PDB file of C-alpha atoms and ligand atoms in Angstrom:
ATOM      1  CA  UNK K  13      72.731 140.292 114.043  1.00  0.00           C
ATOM      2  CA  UNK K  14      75.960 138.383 113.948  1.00  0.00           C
ATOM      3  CA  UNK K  15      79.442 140.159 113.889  1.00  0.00           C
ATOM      4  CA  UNK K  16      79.651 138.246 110.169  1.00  0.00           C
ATOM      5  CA  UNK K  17      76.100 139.938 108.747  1.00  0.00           C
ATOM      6  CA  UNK K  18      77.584 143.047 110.105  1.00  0.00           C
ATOM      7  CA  UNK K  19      80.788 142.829 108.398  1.00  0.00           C
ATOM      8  CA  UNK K  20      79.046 142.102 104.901  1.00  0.00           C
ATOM      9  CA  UNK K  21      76.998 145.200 105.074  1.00  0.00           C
ATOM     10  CA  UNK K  22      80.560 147.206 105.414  1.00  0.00           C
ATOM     11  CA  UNK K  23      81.723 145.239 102.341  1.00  0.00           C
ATOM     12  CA  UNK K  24      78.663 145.781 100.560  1.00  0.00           C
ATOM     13  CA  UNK K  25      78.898 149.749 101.133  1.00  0.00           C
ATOM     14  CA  UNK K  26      82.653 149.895 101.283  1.00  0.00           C
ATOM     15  CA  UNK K  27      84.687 152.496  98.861  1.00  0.00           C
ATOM     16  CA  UNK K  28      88.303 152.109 100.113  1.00  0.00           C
ATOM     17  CA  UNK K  29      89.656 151.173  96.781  1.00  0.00           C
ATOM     18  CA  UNK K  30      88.683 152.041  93.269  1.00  0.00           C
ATOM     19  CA  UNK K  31      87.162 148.671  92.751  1.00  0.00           C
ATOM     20  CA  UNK K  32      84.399 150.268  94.258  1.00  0.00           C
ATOM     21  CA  UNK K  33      83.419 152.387  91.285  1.00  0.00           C
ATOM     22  CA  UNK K  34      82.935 150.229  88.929  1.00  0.00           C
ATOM     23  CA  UNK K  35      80.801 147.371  91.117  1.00  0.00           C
ATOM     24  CA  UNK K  36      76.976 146.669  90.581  1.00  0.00           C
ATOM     25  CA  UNK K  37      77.387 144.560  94.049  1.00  0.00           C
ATOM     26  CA  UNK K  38      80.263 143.525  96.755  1.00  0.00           C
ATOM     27  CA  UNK K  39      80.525 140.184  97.353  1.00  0.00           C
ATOM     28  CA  UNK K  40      81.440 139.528 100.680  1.00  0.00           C
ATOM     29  CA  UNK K  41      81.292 135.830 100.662  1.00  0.00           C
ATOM     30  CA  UNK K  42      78.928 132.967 101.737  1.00  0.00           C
ATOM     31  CA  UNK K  43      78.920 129.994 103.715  1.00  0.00           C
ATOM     32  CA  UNK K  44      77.983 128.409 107.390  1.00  0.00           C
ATOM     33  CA  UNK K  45      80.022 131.062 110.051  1.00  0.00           C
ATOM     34  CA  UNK K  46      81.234 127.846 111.836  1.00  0.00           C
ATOM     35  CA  UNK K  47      82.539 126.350 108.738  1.00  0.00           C
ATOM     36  CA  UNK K  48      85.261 123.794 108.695  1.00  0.00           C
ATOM     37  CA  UNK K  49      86.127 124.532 105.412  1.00  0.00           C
ATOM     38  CA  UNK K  50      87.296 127.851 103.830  1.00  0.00           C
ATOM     39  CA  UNK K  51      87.960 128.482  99.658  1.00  0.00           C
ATOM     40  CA  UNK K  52      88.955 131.837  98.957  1.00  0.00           C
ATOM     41  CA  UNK K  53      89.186 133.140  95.348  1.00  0.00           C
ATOM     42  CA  UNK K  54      90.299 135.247  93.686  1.00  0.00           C
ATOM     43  CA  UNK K  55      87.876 138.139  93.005  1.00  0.00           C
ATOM     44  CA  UNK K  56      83.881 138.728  91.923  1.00  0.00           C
ATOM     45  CA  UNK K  57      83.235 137.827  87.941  1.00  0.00           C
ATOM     46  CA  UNK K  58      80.525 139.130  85.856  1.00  0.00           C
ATOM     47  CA  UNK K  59      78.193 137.151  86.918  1.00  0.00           C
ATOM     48  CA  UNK K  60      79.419 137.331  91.038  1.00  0.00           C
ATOM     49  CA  UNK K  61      79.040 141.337  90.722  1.00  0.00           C
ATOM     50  CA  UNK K  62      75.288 141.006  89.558  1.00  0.00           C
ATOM     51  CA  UNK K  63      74.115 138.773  92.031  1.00  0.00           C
ATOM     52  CA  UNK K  64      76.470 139.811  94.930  1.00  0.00           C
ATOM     53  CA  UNK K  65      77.264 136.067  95.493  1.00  0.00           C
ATOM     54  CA  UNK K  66      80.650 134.497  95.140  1.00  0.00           C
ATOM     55  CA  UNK K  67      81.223 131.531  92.893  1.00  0.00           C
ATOM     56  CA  UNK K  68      77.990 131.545  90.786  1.00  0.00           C
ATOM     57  CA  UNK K  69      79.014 131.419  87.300  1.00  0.00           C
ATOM     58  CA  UNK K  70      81.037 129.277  84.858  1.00  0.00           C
ATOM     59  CA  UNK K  71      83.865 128.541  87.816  1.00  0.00           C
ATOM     60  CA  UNK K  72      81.227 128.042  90.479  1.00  0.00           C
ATOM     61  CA  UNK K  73      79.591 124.938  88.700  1.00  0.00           C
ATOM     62  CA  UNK K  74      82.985 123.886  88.308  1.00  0.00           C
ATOM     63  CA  UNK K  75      83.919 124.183  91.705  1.00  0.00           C
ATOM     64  CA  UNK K  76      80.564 122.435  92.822  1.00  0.00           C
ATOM     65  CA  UNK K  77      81.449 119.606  90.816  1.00  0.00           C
ATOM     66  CA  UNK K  78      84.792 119.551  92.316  1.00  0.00           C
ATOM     67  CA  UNK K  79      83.077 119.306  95.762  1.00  0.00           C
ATOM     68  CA  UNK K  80      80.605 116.600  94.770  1.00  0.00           C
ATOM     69  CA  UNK K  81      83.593 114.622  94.190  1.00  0.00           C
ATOM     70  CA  UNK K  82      84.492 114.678  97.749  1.00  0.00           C
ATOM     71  CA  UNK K  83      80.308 114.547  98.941  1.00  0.00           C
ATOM     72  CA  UNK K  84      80.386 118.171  99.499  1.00  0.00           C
ATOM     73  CA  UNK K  85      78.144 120.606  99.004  1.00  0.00           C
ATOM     74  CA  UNK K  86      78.534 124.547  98.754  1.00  0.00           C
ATOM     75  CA  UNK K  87      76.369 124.892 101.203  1.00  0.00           C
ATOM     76  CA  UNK K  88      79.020 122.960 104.043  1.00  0.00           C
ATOM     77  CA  UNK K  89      82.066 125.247 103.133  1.00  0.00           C
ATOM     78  CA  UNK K  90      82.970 128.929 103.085  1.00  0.00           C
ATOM     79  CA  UNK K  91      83.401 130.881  99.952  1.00  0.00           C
ATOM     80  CA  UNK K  92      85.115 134.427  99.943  1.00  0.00           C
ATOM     81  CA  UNK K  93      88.094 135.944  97.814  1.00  0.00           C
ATOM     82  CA  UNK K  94      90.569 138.235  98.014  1.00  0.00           C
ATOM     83  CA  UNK K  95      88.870 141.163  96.847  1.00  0.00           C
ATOM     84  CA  UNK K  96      85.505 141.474  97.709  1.00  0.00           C
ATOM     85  CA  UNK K  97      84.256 144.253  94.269  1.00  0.00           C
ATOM     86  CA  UNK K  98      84.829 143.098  90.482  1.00  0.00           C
ATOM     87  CA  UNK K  99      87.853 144.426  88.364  1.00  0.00           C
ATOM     88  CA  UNK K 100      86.642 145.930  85.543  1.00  0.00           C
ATOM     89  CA  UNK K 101      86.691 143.564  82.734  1.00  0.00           C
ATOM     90  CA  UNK K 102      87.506 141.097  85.186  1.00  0.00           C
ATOM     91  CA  UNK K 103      91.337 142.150  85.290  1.00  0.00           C
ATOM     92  CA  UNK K 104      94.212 140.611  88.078  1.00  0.00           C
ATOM     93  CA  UNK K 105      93.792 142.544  91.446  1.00  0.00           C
ATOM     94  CA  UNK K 106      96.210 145.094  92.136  1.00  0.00           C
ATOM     95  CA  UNK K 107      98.527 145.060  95.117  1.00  0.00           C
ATOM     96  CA  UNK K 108      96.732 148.001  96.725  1.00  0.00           C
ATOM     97  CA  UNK K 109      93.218 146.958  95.810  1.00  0.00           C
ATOM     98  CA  UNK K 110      94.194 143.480  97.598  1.00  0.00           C
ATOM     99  CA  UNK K 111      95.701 145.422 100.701  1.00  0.00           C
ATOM    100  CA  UNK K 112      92.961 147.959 100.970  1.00  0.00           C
ATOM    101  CA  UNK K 113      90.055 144.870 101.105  1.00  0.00           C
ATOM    102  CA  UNK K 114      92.841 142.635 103.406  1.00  0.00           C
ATOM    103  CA  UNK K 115      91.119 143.163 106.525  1.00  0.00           C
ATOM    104  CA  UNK K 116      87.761 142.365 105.432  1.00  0.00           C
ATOM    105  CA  UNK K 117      89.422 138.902 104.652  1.00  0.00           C
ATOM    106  CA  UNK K 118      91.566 138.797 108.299  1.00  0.00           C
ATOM    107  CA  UNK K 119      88.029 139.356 109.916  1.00  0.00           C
ATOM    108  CA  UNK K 120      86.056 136.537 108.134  1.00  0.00           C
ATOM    109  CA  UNK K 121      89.049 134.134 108.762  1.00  0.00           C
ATOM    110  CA  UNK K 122      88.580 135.246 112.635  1.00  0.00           C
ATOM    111  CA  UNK K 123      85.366 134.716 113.360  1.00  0.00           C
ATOM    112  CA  UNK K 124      84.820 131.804 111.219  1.00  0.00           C
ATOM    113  CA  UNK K 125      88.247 129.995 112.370  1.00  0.00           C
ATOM    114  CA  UNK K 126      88.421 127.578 109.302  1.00  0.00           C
ATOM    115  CA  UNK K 127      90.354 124.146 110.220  1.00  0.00           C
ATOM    116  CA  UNK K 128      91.186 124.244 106.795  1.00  0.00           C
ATOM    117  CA  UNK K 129      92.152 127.363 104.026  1.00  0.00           C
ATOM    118  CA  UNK K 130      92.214 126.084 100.374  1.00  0.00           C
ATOM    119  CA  UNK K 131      93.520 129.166  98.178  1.00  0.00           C
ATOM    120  CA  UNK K 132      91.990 129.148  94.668  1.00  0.00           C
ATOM    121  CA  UNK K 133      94.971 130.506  91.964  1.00  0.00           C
ATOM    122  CA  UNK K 134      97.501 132.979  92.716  1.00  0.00           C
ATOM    123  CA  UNK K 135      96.598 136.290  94.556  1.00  0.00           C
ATOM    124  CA  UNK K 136      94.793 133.577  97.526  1.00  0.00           C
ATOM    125  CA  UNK K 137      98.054 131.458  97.516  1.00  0.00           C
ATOM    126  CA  UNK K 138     100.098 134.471  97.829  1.00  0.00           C
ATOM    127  CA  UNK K 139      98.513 135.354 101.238  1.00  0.00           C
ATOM    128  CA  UNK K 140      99.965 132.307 102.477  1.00  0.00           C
ATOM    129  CA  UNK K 141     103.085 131.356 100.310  1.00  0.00           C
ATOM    130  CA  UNK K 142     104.448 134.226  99.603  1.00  0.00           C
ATOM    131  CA  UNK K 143     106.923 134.249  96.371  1.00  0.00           C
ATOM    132  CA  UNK K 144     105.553 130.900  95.527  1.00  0.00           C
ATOM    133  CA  UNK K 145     104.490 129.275  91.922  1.00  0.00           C
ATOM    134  CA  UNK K 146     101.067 127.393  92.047  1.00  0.00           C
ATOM    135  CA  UNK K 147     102.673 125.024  89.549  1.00  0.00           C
ATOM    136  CA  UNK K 148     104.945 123.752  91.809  1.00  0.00           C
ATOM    137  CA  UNK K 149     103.157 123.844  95.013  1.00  0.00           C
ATOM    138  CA  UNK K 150      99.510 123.066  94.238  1.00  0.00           C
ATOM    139  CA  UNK K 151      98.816 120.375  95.982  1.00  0.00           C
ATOM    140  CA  UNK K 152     101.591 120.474  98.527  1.00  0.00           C
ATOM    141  CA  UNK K 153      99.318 121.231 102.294  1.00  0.00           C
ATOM    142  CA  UNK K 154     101.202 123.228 104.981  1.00  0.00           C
ATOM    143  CA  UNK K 155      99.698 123.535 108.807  1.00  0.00           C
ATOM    144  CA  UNK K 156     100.174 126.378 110.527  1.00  0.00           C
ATOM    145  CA  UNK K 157      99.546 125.562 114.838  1.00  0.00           C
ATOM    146  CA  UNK K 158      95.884 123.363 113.795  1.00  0.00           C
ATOM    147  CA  UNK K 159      95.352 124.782 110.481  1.00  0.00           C
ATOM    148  CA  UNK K 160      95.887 123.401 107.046  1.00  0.00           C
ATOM    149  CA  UNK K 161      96.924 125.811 104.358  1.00  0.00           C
ATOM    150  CA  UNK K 162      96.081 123.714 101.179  1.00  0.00           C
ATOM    151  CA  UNK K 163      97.066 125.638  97.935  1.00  0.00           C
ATOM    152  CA  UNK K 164      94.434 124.503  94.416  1.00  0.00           C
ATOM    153  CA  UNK K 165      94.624 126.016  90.852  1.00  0.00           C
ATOM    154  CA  UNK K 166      91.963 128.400  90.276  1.00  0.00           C
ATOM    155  CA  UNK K 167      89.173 126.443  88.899  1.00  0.00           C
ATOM    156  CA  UNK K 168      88.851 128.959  85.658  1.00  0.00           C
ATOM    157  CA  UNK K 169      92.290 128.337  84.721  1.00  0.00           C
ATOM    158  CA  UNK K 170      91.825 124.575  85.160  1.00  0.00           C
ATOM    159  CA  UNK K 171      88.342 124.780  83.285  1.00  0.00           C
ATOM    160  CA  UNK K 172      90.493 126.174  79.900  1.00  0.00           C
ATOM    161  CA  UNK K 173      93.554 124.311  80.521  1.00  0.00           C
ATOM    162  CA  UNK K 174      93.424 120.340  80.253  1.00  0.00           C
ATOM    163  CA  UNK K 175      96.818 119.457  81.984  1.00  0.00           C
ATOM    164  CA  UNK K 176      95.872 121.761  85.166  1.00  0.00           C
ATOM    165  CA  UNK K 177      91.985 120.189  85.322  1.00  0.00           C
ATOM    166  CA  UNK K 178      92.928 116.994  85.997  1.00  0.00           C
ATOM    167  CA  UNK K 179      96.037 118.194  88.541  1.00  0.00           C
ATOM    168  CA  UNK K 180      92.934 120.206  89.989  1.00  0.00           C
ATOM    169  CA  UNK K 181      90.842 117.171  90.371  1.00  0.00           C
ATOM    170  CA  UNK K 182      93.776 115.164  91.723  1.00  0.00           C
ATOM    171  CA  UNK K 183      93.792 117.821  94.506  1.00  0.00           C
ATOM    172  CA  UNK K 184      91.007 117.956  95.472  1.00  0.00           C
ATOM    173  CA  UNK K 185      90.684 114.528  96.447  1.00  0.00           C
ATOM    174  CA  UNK K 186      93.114 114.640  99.115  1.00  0.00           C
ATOM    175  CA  UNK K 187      90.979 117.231 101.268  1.00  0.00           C
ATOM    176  CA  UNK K 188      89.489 114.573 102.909  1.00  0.00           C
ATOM    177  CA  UNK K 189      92.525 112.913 104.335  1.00  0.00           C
ATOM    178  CA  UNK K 190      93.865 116.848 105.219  1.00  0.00           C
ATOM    179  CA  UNK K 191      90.667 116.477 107.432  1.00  0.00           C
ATOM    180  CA  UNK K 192      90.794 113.484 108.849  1.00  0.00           C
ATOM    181  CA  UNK K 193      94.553 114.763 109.924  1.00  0.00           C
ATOM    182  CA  UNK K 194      93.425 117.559 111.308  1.00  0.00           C
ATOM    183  CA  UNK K 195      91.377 115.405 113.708  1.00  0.00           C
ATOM    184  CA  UNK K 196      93.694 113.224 114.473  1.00  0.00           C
ATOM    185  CA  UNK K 197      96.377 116.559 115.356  1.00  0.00           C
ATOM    186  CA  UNK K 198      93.301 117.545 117.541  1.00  0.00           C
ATOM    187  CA  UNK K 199      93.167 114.934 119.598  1.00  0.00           C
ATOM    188  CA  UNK K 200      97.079 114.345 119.948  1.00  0.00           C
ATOM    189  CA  UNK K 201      97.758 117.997 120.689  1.00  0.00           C
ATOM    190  CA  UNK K 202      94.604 119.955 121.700  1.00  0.00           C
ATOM    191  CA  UNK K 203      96.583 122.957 122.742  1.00  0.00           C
ATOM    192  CA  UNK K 204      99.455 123.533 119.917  1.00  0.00           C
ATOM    193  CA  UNK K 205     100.092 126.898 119.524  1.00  0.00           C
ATOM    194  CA  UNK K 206      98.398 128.595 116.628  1.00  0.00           C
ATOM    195  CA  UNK K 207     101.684 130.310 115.033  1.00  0.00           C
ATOM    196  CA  UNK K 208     103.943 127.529 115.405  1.00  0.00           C
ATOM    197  CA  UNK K 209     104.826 126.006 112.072  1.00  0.00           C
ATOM    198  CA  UNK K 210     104.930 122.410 112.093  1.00  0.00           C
ATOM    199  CA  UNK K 211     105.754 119.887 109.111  1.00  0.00           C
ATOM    200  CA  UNK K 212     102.799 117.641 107.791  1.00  0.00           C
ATOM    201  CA  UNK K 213     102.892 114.658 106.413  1.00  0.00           C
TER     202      UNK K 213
HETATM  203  N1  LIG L  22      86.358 133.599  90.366  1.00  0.00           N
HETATM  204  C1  LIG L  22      86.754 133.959  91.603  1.00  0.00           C
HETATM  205  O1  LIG L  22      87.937 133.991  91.913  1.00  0.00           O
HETATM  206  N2  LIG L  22      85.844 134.257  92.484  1.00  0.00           N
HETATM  207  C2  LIG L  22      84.551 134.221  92.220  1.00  0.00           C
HETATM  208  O2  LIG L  22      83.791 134.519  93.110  1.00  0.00           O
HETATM  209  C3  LIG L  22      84.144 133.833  90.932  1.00  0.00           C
HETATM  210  C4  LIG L  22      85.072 133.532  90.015  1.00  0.00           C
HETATM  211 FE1  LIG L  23      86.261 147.828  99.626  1.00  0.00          FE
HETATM  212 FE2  LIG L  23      87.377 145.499  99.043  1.00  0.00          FE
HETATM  213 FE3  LIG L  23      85.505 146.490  97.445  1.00  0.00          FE
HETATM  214 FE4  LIG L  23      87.887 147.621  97.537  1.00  0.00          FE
HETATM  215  S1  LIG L  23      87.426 145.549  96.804  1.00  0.00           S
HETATM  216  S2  LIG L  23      85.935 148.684  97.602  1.00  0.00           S
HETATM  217  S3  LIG L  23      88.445 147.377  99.684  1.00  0.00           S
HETATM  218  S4  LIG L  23      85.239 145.820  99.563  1.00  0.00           S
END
């Protein structure tokens, strides 16, 4: 068993925060472990919470059309979120509900080593731009060492609200270029160090 099935079973029977209580499933996340590609959410819907899957109801089909635009599939990327259990009635994640699953999310970002971490909405971004508003830096990638930090809208919001859908789709046209840089740093710098902070584009 891989060190990734064996980290979903501790999600799935996890009770370190009160999300816990009011689950049907946990919903660790999905995806190839050696994926390039890493989307993280924001937290389980209705429909994630019944079927223990990430992504699988009104926002997911969004999303997959968002990745057919690029010739992706779900199947090629990795889909988690920041808190792993539903909030009842499908509230915002509390601070201490998003600290108390953090390490979950630490784990699955070490053992899959994504090239490249698009944040979907706020509580993702926040992991990585701290004090930051989406509307201004959606869009806008930042690499961290050989990674690519590459903050999107939340695909629900963008499904209700016309001005962010098409910003959304403008966005996520660009991941292939953040790709094709990231091969291109590869090759140029094989060994950059991981926490250095180094300006894109
Ligand atoms: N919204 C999210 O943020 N995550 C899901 O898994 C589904 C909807
Ligand atoms: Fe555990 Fe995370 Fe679920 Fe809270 S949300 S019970 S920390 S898996």
């Amino acid at each position: 068993m891989s060190e990734l099935t064996v980290l979903y079973q501790e999600v799935r029977t996890c009770q370190k925060c009160i999300l816990s209580e009011g689950r049907t499933n946990a919903v660790p996340g999905e995806g190839p472990e050696d994926a390039e590609i890493m989307f993280i959410g924001e937290g389980p819907g209705f429909h994630e919470d019944r079927q223990g899957r990430p992504f699988v109801g009104a926002a997911g089909k969004y999303l997959e059309e968002l990745l057919a635009k690029i010739d992706l599939t779900r199947e090629e990327v990795y889909i988690t979120n920041v808190v792993k259990c539903r909030p009842p009635g499908n509230r915002d994640p509390e601070a201490e509900e998003i600290e108390a699953c953090r390490p979950y999310l630490d784990r699955q970002i070490e053992l899959i080593r994504p090239r490249l971490i698009v944040t979907l909405g706020r509580f993702s971004m926040q992991r990585y731009f701290p004090g930051a508003s989406i509307s201004r830096i959606h869009g806008q990638p930042k690499r961290v060492g050989n990674v690519i930090y590459y903050p999107m809208f939340h695909p629900a919001a963008a499904l209700h609200q016309p001005r962010w859908r098409s910003l959304v789709e403008e966005d996520i046209l660009k991941i292939p270029e953040l790709i094709a840089k990231l091969d291109e740093i590869e090759e140029a710098e094989p060994d950059i160090p991981q926490a250095e902070q180094l300006s894109l584009f």
